[in-house]
């Protein structure tokens, strides 16, 4: 974790601009994810002639690579400093585009082309975990640990924005210039980001003995578990709300998703200081309550308006969960291990989103689609109970595990 630099207090606008000037590199990494996201499944299935299984696997490989490499990204950020990790990650994003380009050129050999696409997705997953973790820690090093919650919030905003922008832009590029042209756009995005990152001032990595992954996990897992439980609500809204509307015979699923997205981003923009003022666990518990109410409204909805209100509340409730719990999680370890803590904490969300979809699909087949929202509400209530238990737990007494900068 970078050492914060003591400096006069920044006003809100200057603070946000400093944060955005660093997390923009995470925006670039997620843009390279979003651009091919809606293109590759159809390309693998319809153009190359492989089955839907292989089309899905090409996409999923990136998420598995991100999940497995994220703890390493945090450890190397602690050891080498976040700037080097960001540049390394963006380099991976560039190489993923190069792999897509080679796959397009080798389309006459479908198996080789498929292997190149798979290789590109794995490299992209590793690159994103390094760029995402590094940009968060770099942002904290620039503005100080007092504002870690705001840095995490802005990282989420640029992530969401890049994915929302990247998918339609990728489809547009593919329709006009094909996969090879889209690969060139991806490489250009990564290259521009690297060239912008290199001249930026680095922040020094904090010195100290690195904790093992098991030791970091032992400190972070309660907060990660609460995050995983709450992430189930996010997952079932994002994945199944269209099927939910179809099952009810309603129109407007796309608008419900828009409401969800607006609430998610809007809450982060409207309440940037809530975590500093109220404390991470207090904000998380309030968010769990709002999210659970939203999911219950969706599960019991008998009108489209009731479902829309539920999706809005779910988005607003989940919005600050990640930064609120993240602030507490990284303070559970010494400062020089907080990169590892943040990466380990994030793994819980990756796992939750990875397993919630298939499990919710099985539950839907047995009990109907409304039940998945009620079950998700139950998981969020369990997160609320866990948050309450953590709130009652005595604080860590070791001086090295105190909040950074204190």
Tab-separated table of C-alpha atoms in Angstrom:
chain	number	residue	atom	x	y	z
A	1	UNK	CA	0.000	0.000	0.000
A	2	UNK	CA	1.435	3.418	-0.905
A	3	UNK	CA	2.326	5.827	1.846
A	4	UNK	CA	-0.026	8.837	1.926
A	5	UNK	CA	1.578	12.218	1.421
A	6	UNK	CA	0.742	14.867	4.022
A	7	UNK	CA	-0.743	17.922	2.334
A	8	UNK	CA	-3.415	20.551	2.905
A	9	UNK	CA	-7.009	19.417	2.765
A	10	UNK	CA	-8.429	19.359	-0.750
A	11	UNK	CA	-11.846	20.696	-1.622
A	12	UNK	CA	-14.363	18.303	-3.139
A	13	UNK	CA	-13.777	19.216	-6.781
A	14	UNK	CA	-9.962	19.114	-6.584
A	15	UNK	CA	-10.119	15.867	-4.652
A	16	UNK	CA	-12.396	14.241	-7.223
A	17	UNK	CA	-10.236	15.460	-10.104
A	18	UNK	CA	-7.116	13.966	-8.529
A	19	UNK	CA	-8.867	10.655	-8.016
A	20	UNK	CA	-10.307	10.576	-11.529
A	21	UNK	CA	-6.884	11.395	-13.002
A	22	UNK	CA	-5.689	8.020	-11.691
A	23	UNK	CA	-8.755	5.763	-11.832
A	24	UNK	CA	-9.123	6.724	-15.492
A	25	UNK	CA	-6.561	3.969	-16.103
A	26	UNK	CA	-9.032	1.471	-14.651
A	27	UNK	CA	-11.634	2.966	-16.991
A	28	UNK	CA	-9.303	2.149	-19.880
A	29	UNK	CA	-8.807	-1.429	-18.689
A	30	UNK	CA	-12.555	-2.000	-18.361
A	31	UNK	CA	-13.169	-0.395	-21.738
A	32	UNK	CA	-10.961	-3.107	-23.247
A	33	UNK	CA	-13.225	-5.623	-21.484
A	34	UNK	CA	-16.481	-4.021	-22.586
A	35	UNK	CA	-15.545	-3.518	-26.247
A	36	UNK	CA	-15.429	-7.235	-27.219
A	37	UNK	CA	-17.964	-8.436	-24.639
A	38	UNK	CA	-21.031	-8.419	-26.908
A	39	UNK	CA	-19.045	-9.409	-30.016
A	40	UNK	CA	-16.983	-12.470	-29.128
A	41	UNK	CA	-19.813	-14.911	-28.228
A	42	UNK	CA	-21.496	-14.370	-31.588
A	43	UNK	CA	-18.180	-14.474	-33.425
A	44	UNK	CA	-17.210	-17.803	-31.843
A	45	UNK	CA	-20.648	-19.360	-32.357
A	46	UNK	CA	-21.905	-17.885	-35.631
A	47	UNK	CA	-18.723	-17.073	-37.562
A	48	UNK	CA	-16.302	-19.725	-36.332
A	49	UNK	CA	-18.999	-22.397	-35.954
A	50	UNK	CA	-18.250	-23.551	-32.401
A	51	UNK	CA	-20.946	-24.500	-29.906
A	52	UNK	CA	-22.526	-22.213	-27.328
A	53	UNK	CA	-20.359	-23.903	-24.685
A	54	UNK	CA	-17.186	-22.613	-26.324
A	55	UNK	CA	-18.720	-19.197	-26.854
A	56	UNK	CA	-19.465	-19.006	-23.136
A	57	UNK	CA	-16.060	-20.380	-22.173
A	58	UNK	CA	-14.239	-17.696	-24.157
A	59	UNK	CA	-16.011	-15.036	-22.099
A	60	UNK	CA	-15.712	-16.859	-18.766
A	61	UNK	CA	-11.962	-17.409	-19.051
A	62	UNK	CA	-11.358	-13.719	-18.412
A	63	UNK	CA	-13.300	-13.809	-15.142
A	64	UNK	CA	-11.504	-16.926	-13.919
A	65	UNK	CA	-8.136	-15.354	-14.756
A	66	UNK	CA	-9.105	-12.186	-12.896
A	67	UNK	CA	-10.212	-14.189	-9.880
A	68	UNK	CA	-7.026	-16.266	-9.696
A	69	UNK	CA	-4.606	-13.405	-10.336
A	70	UNK	CA	-6.157	-10.747	-8.094
A	71	UNK	CA	-4.304	-11.759	-4.880
A	72	UNK	CA	-1.009	-11.637	-6.789
A	73	UNK	CA	-1.883	-8.167	-8.081
A	74	UNK	CA	-2.357	-6.920	-4.539
A	75	UNK	CA	0.878	-8.458	-3.295
A	76	UNK	CA	2.954	-7.024	-6.133
A	77	UNK	CA	1.324	-3.621	-5.689
A	78	UNK	CA	2.484	-3.673	-2.067
A	79	UNK	CA	6.013	-4.705	-3.087
A	80	UNK	CA	6.618	-2.686	-6.265
A	81	UNK	CA	4.223	0.219	-5.987
A	82	UNK	CA	0.894	0.668	-7.778
A	83	UNK	CA	2.102	2.572	-10.850
A	84	UNK	CA	4.196	-0.345	-12.111
A	85	UNK	CA	1.262	-2.684	-11.536
A	86	UNK	CA	-1.092	-0.431	-13.503
A	87	UNK	CA	1.308	-0.235	-16.458
A	88	UNK	CA	1.781	-4.009	-16.358
A	89	UNK	CA	-1.982	-4.526	-16.322
A	90	UNK	CA	-2.548	-2.160	-19.231
A	91	UNK	CA	0.155	-4.052	-21.095
A	92	UNK	CA	-1.935	-7.180	-20.625
A	93	UNK	CA	-4.961	-5.360	-22.053
A	94	UNK	CA	-2.862	-4.420	-25.095
A	95	UNK	CA	-1.712	-8.016	-25.584
A	96	UNK	CA	-5.311	-9.233	-25.408
A	97	UNK	CA	-6.140	-6.992	-28.358
A	98	UNK	CA	-3.115	-8.363	-30.207
A	99	UNK	CA	-4.396	-11.903	-29.594
A	100	UNK	CA	-7.798	-10.969	-31.042
A	101	UNK	CA	-6.053	-9.484	-34.083
A	102	UNK	CA	-4.053	-12.666	-34.663
A	103	UNK	CA	-7.244	-14.716	-34.196
A	104	UNK	CA	-8.994	-12.637	-36.863
A	105	UNK	CA	-6.070	-13.058	-39.249
A	106	UNK	CA	-6.034	-16.804	-38.558
A	107	UNK	CA	-9.765	-17.315	-39.095
A	108	UNK	CA	-8.996	-19.884	-41.786
A	109	UNK	CA	-7.736	-22.184	-38.996
A	110	UNK	CA	-10.685	-22.161	-36.546
A	111	UNK	CA	-9.007	-24.166	-33.788
A	112	UNK	CA	-5.907	-21.950	-33.756
A	113	UNK	CA	-8.118	-18.875	-33.875
A	114	UNK	CA	-10.135	-20.149	-30.911
A	115	UNK	CA	-6.971	-20.840	-28.912
A	116	UNK	CA	-5.749	-17.304	-29.617
A	117	UNK	CA	-9.060	-15.868	-28.425
A	118	UNK	CA	-8.834	-17.953	-25.246
A	119	UNK	CA	-5.255	-16.798	-24.693
A	120	UNK	CA	-6.320	-13.193	-25.140
A	121	UNK	CA	-9.121	-13.570	-22.606
A	122	UNK	CA	-6.769	-15.059	-20.008
A	123	UNK	CA	-4.235	-12.268	-20.541
A	124	UNK	CA	-7.033	-9.694	-20.308
A	125	UNK	CA	-8.226	-11.146	-17.003
A	126	UNK	CA	-4.746	-10.900	-15.523
A	127	UNK	CA	-4.279	-7.411	-16.930
A	128	UNK	CA	-7.545	-6.157	-15.487
A	129	UNK	CA	-6.836	-7.480	-11.998
A	130	UNK	CA	-3.467	-5.696	-11.989
A	131	UNK	CA	-4.755	-2.460	-13.542
A	132	UNK	CA	-7.831	-2.338	-11.303
A	133	UNK	CA	-6.048	-3.088	-8.034
A	134	UNK	CA	-3.121	-0.835	-8.911
A	135	UNK	CA	-5.268	2.144	-9.884
A	136	UNK	CA	-7.175	1.997	-6.600
A	137	UNK	CA	-3.970	1.945	-4.561
A	138	UNK	CA	-2.402	4.623	-6.736
A	139	UNK	CA	-5.413	6.832	-6.135
A	140	UNK	CA	-5.150	6.302	-2.389
A	141	UNK	CA	-1.471	7.207	-2.536
A	142	UNK	CA	-2.287	10.438	-4.368
A	143	UNK	CA	-5.068	11.727	-2.080
A	144	UNK	CA	-4.286	9.945	1.199
A	145	UNK	CA	-5.857	7.057	3.075
A	146	UNK	CA	-8.546	9.268	4.609
A	147	UNK	CA	-10.258	9.218	1.213
A	148	UNK	CA	-9.951	5.511	0.423
A	149	UNK	CA	-13.737	5.106	0.391
A	150	UNK	CA	-14.086	7.851	-2.194
A	151	UNK	CA	-11.329	6.312	-4.327
A	152	UNK	CA	-13.059	2.922	-4.282
A	153	UNK	CA	-16.381	4.588	-5.141
A	154	UNK	CA	-14.910	6.397	-8.133
A	155	UNK	CA	-13.281	3.178	-9.296
A	156	UNK	CA	-16.708	1.560	-9.313
A	157	UNK	CA	-18.214	4.460	-11.245
A	158	UNK	CA	-15.589	4.348	-13.992
A	159	UNK	CA	-15.856	0.555	-14.134
A	160	UNK	CA	-19.611	0.683	-14.625
A	161	UNK	CA	-19.295	3.508	-17.137
A	162	UNK	CA	-16.642	1.736	-19.189
A	163	UNK	CA	-18.654	-1.473	-19.397
A	164	UNK	CA	-21.845	0.398	-20.325
A	165	UNK	CA	-20.023	2.394	-22.999
A	166	UNK	CA	-17.814	-0.403	-24.269
A	167	UNK	CA	-20.423	-3.008	-25.235
A	168	UNK	CA	-22.450	-0.898	-27.714
A	169	UNK	CA	-19.299	0.795	-29.005
A	170	UNK	CA	-17.743	-2.608	-29.623
A	171	UNK	CA	-20.782	-3.794	-31.575
A	172	UNK	CA	-20.653	-0.613	-33.660
A	173	UNK	CA	-16.943	-1.053	-34.399
A	174	UNK	CA	-17.391	-4.726	-35.285
A	175	UNK	CA	-20.237	-3.963	-37.689
A	176	UNK	CA	-18.064	-1.488	-39.606
A	177	UNK	CA	-14.466	-2.725	-39.334
A	178	UNK	CA	-14.746	-6.359	-38.236
A	179	UNK	CA	-12.886	-8.184	-35.484
A	180	UNK	CA	-9.455	-7.090	-36.682
A	181	UNK	CA	-10.520	-3.435	-36.576
A	182	UNK	CA	-12.062	-3.889	-33.133
A	183	UNK	CA	-8.813	-5.476	-31.948
A	184	UNK	CA	-6.971	-2.417	-33.220
A	185	UNK	CA	-9.278	-0.141	-31.223
A	186	UNK	CA	-8.633	-2.203	-28.076
A	187	UNK	CA	-4.873	-2.003	-28.603
A	188	UNK	CA	-5.101	1.746	-29.188
A	189	UNK	CA	-7.066	2.290	-25.952
A	190	UNK	CA	-4.496	0.327	-23.943
A	191	UNK	CA	-1.534	2.005	-25.637
A	192	UNK	CA	-2.873	5.527	-25.058
A	193	UNK	CA	-3.487	4.663	-21.399
A	194	UNK	CA	0.071	3.338	-21.013
A	195	UNK	CA	1.539	6.458	-22.611
A	196	UNK	CA	-0.522	8.640	-20.262
A	197	UNK	CA	0.448	6.591	-17.194
A	198	UNK	CA	4.202	6.497	-17.752
A	199	UNK	CA	4.898	10.234	-17.151
A	200	UNK	CA	2.753	10.329	-14.013
A	201	UNK	CA	4.516	10.522	-10.663
A	202	UNK	CA	4.642	7.235	-8.807
A	203	UNK	CA	3.855	6.842	-5.124
A	204	UNK	CA	6.227	4.899	-2.930
A	205	UNK	CA	5.312	1.485	-1.669
A	206	UNK	CA	5.136	1.261	2.119
A	207	UNK	CA	7.959	-0.740	3.682
A	208	UNK	CA	7.400	-3.701	5.926
A	209	UNK	CA	7.138	-7.468	6.083
A	210	UNK	CA	4.567	-8.951	3.730
A	211	UNK	CA	1.828	-11.052	5.298
A	212	UNK	CA	1.007	-14.416	3.769
A	213	UNK	CA	-2.202	-14.787	1.796
A	214	UNK	CA	-3.626	-16.966	4.562
A	215	UNK	CA	-2.882	-14.316	7.176
A	216	UNK	CA	-4.482	-11.581	5.071
A	217	UNK	CA	-7.493	-13.784	4.404
A	218	UNK	CA	-7.875	-14.383	8.131
A	219	UNK	CA	-8.195	-10.634	8.722
A	220	UNK	CA	-10.388	-9.825	5.733
A	221	UNK	CA	-12.775	-12.752	5.335
A	222	UNK	CA	-15.660	-11.486	7.556
A	223	UNK	CA	-15.949	-8.318	5.479
A	224	UNK	CA	-15.531	-10.283	2.264
A	225	UNK	CA	-18.262	-12.691	3.330
A	226	UNK	CA	-20.668	-9.816	3.981
A	227	UNK	CA	-19.786	-8.425	0.552
A	228	UNK	CA	-20.375	-11.815	-1.082
A	229	UNK	CA	-23.808	-12.165	0.521
A	230	UNK	CA	-24.850	-8.679	-0.555
A	231	UNK	CA	-23.482	-9.170	-4.073
A	232	UNK	CA	-26.061	-11.900	-4.691
A	233	UNK	CA	-28.740	-9.203	-4.910
A	234	UNK	CA	-26.747	-7.295	-7.494
A	235	UNK	CA	-26.215	-10.502	-9.452
A	236	UNK	CA	-29.846	-11.614	-9.663
A	237	UNK	CA	-31.036	-8.160	-10.723
A	238	UNK	CA	-28.404	-7.787	-13.429
A	239	UNK	CA	-28.788	-11.351	-14.720
A	240	UNK	CA	-32.452	-12.259	-14.362
A	241	UNK	CA	-34.557	-9.082	-14.353
A	242	UNK	CA	-35.278	-9.443	-18.089
A	243	UNK	CA	-36.490	-13.022	-17.578
A	244	UNK	CA	-38.502	-11.846	-14.571
A	245	UNK	CA	-40.342	-9.270	-16.671
A	246	UNK	CA	-40.928	-11.812	-19.443
A	247	UNK	CA	-42.350	-14.323	-16.969
A	248	UNK	CA	-44.750	-11.678	-15.662
A	249	UNK	CA	-45.741	-10.617	-19.180
A	250	UNK	CA	-44.556	-7.048	-18.588
A	251	UNK	CA	-42.674	-4.594	-20.753
A	252	UNK	CA	-39.965	-2.288	-19.439
A	253	UNK	CA	-37.169	-4.582	-18.273
A	254	UNK	CA	-34.582	-2.350	-19.937
A	255	UNK	CA	-35.937	0.676	-18.088
A	256	UNK	CA	-35.767	-1.245	-14.803
A	257	UNK	CA	-32.091	-1.943	-15.469
A	258	UNK	CA	-31.589	1.735	-16.255
A	259	UNK	CA	-33.160	2.665	-12.915
A	260	UNK	CA	-30.909	0.150	-11.183
A	261	UNK	CA	-27.823	1.622	-12.858
A	262	UNK	CA	-28.820	5.229	-12.166
A	263	UNK	CA	-29.427	4.437	-8.500
A	264	UNK	CA	-26.097	2.621	-8.221
A	265	UNK	CA	-24.041	5.426	-9.746
A	266	UNK	CA	-26.190	8.218	-8.299
A	267	UNK	CA	-25.791	7.065	-4.702
A	268	UNK	CA	-22.008	7.067	-5.060
A	269	UNK	CA	-22.059	10.573	-6.508
A	270	UNK	CA	-24.553	11.991	-3.998
A	271	UNK	CA	-22.999	10.553	-0.831
A	272	UNK	CA	-19.206	10.710	-1.326
A	273	UNK	CA	-18.484	11.517	2.337
A	274	UNK	CA	-20.969	9.158	3.978
A	275	UNK	CA	-18.341	6.545	4.836
A	276	UNK	CA	-15.986	9.067	6.451
A	277	UNK	CA	-18.818	10.659	8.430
A	278	UNK	CA	-20.721	7.578	9.562
A	279	UNK	CA	-18.125	4.804	9.423
A	280	UNK	CA	-17.859	1.911	7.004
A	281	UNK	CA	-19.872	-0.649	8.959
A	282	UNK	CA	-22.696	1.787	9.701
A	283	UNK	CA	-23.008	2.692	6.027
A	284	UNK	CA	-22.846	-0.971	5.017
A	285	UNK	CA	-25.629	-1.928	7.435
A	286	UNK	CA	-27.840	0.891	6.172
A	287	UNK	CA	-27.152	-0.214	2.603
A	288	UNK	CA	-27.980	-3.840	3.413
A	289	UNK	CA	-31.352	-2.720	4.777
A	290	UNK	CA	-32.209	-0.713	1.665
A	291	UNK	CA	-31.045	-3.476	-0.671
A	292	UNK	CA	-33.056	-6.136	1.169
A	293	UNK	CA	-36.218	-4.008	0.986
A	294	UNK	CA	-35.667	-3.528	-2.732
A	295	UNK	CA	-35.247	-7.255	-3.365
A	296	UNK	CA	-38.362	-8.057	-1.336
A	297	UNK	CA	-40.345	-5.565	-3.405
A	298	UNK	CA	-39.161	-7.233	-6.604
A	299	UNK	CA	-39.902	-10.720	-5.287
A	300	UNK	CA	-43.433	-9.818	-4.205
A	301	UNK	CA	-44.098	-7.434	-7.110
A	302	UNK	CA	-47.503	-7.739	-8.742
A	303	UNK	CA	-47.171	-4.572	-10.820
A	304	UNK	CA	-44.338	-3.267	-13.020
A	305	UNK	CA	-44.089	-0.110	-10.902
A	306	UNK	CA	-43.494	-2.134	-7.739
A	307	UNK	CA	-40.717	-4.051	-9.485
A	308	UNK	CA	-39.136	-0.832	-10.754
A	309	UNK	CA	-39.128	0.682	-7.278
A	310	UNK	CA	-37.531	-2.523	-6.019
A	311	UNK	CA	-34.772	-2.482	-8.617
A	312	UNK	CA	-34.091	1.183	-7.884
A	313	UNK	CA	-33.761	0.521	-4.148
A	314	UNK	CA	-31.578	-2.531	-4.786
A	315	UNK	CA	-29.184	-0.464	-6.886
A	316	UNK	CA	-29.113	2.363	-4.352
A	317	UNK	CA	-28.585	-0.063	-1.479
A	318	UNK	CA	-25.800	-2.042	-3.080
A	319	UNK	CA	-24.003	1.044	-4.361
A	320	UNK	CA	-21.932	1.836	-1.268
A	321	UNK	CA	-21.553	-1.715	0.062
A	322	UNK	CA	-18.220	-2.384	-1.649
A	323	UNK	CA	-16.445	0.847	-0.602
A	324	UNK	CA	-17.994	0.855	2.892
A	325	UNK	CA	-16.814	-2.650	3.756
A	326	UNK	CA	-13.597	-2.170	1.789
A	327	UNK	CA	-12.518	0.729	3.997
A	328	UNK	CA	-12.880	-1.448	7.087
A	329	UNK	CA	-11.273	-4.481	5.455
A	330	UNK	CA	-8.055	-2.725	4.416
A	331	UNK	CA	-7.682	-1.200	7.875
A	332	UNK	CA	-7.649	-4.693	9.374
A	333	UNK	CA	-4.050	-5.221	8.189
A	334	UNK	CA	-0.831	-3.196	8.436
A	335	UNK	CA	-0.470	-0.405	5.907
A	336	UNK	CA	2.167	-2.171	3.821
A	337	UNK	CA	-0.210	-5.123	3.260
A	338	UNK	CA	-3.315	-3.188	2.327
A	339	UNK	CA	-2.938	-3.878	-1.391
A	340	UNK	CA	-3.145	-7.586	-0.638
A	341	UNK	CA	-6.107	-6.953	1.647
A	342	UNK	CA	-8.029	-5.022	-0.998
A	343	UNK	CA	-7.363	-7.665	-3.645
A	344	UNK	CA	-8.341	-10.518	-1.317
A	345	UNK	CA	-11.503	-8.685	-0.288
A	346	UNK	CA	-12.468	-8.170	-3.941
A	347	UNK	CA	-12.150	-11.898	-4.632
A	348	UNK	CA	-15.265	-12.488	-2.523
A	349	UNK	CA	-17.341	-10.372	-4.894
A	350	UNK	CA	-15.837	-12.142	-7.905
A	351	UNK	CA	-16.774	-15.511	-6.427
A	352	UNK	CA	-20.260	-14.390	-5.455
A	353	UNK	CA	-21.093	-13.070	-8.906
A	354	UNK	CA	-19.616	-16.217	-10.433
A	355	UNK	CA	-21.748	-18.682	-8.466
A	356	UNK	CA	-24.930	-16.674	-7.840
A	357	UNK	CA	-26.056	-16.908	-11.475
A	358	UNK	CA	-25.964	-20.716	-11.803
A	359	UNK	CA	-27.388	-21.269	-8.303
A	360	UNK	CA	-30.184	-18.777	-8.912
A	361	UNK	CA	-30.923	-20.517	-12.207
A	362	UNK	CA	-31.313	-23.854	-10.420
A	363	UNK	CA	-33.547	-22.300	-7.773
A	364	UNK	CA	-35.657	-20.649	-10.473
A	365	UNK	CA	-36.186	-24.009	-12.194
A	366	UNK	CA	-37.443	-25.540	-8.948
A	367	UNK	CA	-39.471	-22.747	-7.379
A	368	UNK	CA	-40.147	-20.025	-9.946
A	369	UNK	CA	-38.349	-16.827	-10.768
A	370	UNK	CA	-39.813	-14.665	-7.987
A	371	UNK	CA	-38.198	-16.877	-5.363
A	372	UNK	CA	-34.665	-15.983	-6.437
A	373	UNK	CA	-35.241	-12.379	-5.362
A	374	UNK	CA	-36.667	-13.451	-2.020
A	375	UNK	CA	-33.705	-15.787	-1.508
A	376	UNK	CA	-31.303	-12.978	-2.390
A	377	UNK	CA	-33.088	-10.748	0.125
A	378	UNK	CA	-32.481	-13.443	2.734
A	379	UNK	CA	-28.768	-13.466	1.920
A	380	UNK	CA	-28.599	-9.685	2.233
A	381	UNK	CA	-30.332	-9.926	5.620
A	382	UNK	CA	-27.659	-12.432	6.628
A	383	UNK	CA	-25.073	-9.829	5.582
A	384	UNK	CA	-26.875	-7.303	7.796
A	385	UNK	CA	-26.652	-9.700	10.742
A	386	UNK	CA	-22.969	-10.303	10.047
A	387	UNK	CA	-22.386	-6.546	9.887
A	388	UNK	CA	-24.095	-6.143	13.250
A	389	UNK	CA	-21.845	-8.863	14.728
A	390	UNK	CA	-18.759	-7.160	13.316
A	391	UNK	CA	-19.941	-3.861	14.769
A	392	UNK	CA	-20.121	-5.452	18.216
A	393	UNK	CA	-16.696	-7.053	17.889
A	394	UNK	CA	-13.920	-5.319	19.875
A	395	UNK	CA	-11.499	-3.288	17.726
A	396	UNK	CA	-8.112	-4.664	16.717
A	397	UNK	CA	-5.593	-3.658	19.372
A	398	UNK	CA	-2.357	-4.135	17.430
A	399	UNK	CA	-0.853	-0.813	16.464
A	400	UNK	CA	0.281	-2.071	13.084
A	401	UNK	CA	-3.298	-2.904	12.125
A	402	UNK	CA	-4.586	0.587	12.704
A	403	UNK	CA	-5.950	2.752	9.959
A	404	UNK	CA	-3.340	3.961	7.522
A	405	UNK	CA	-1.952	7.360	8.198
A	406	UNK	CA	-3.003	7.354	11.870
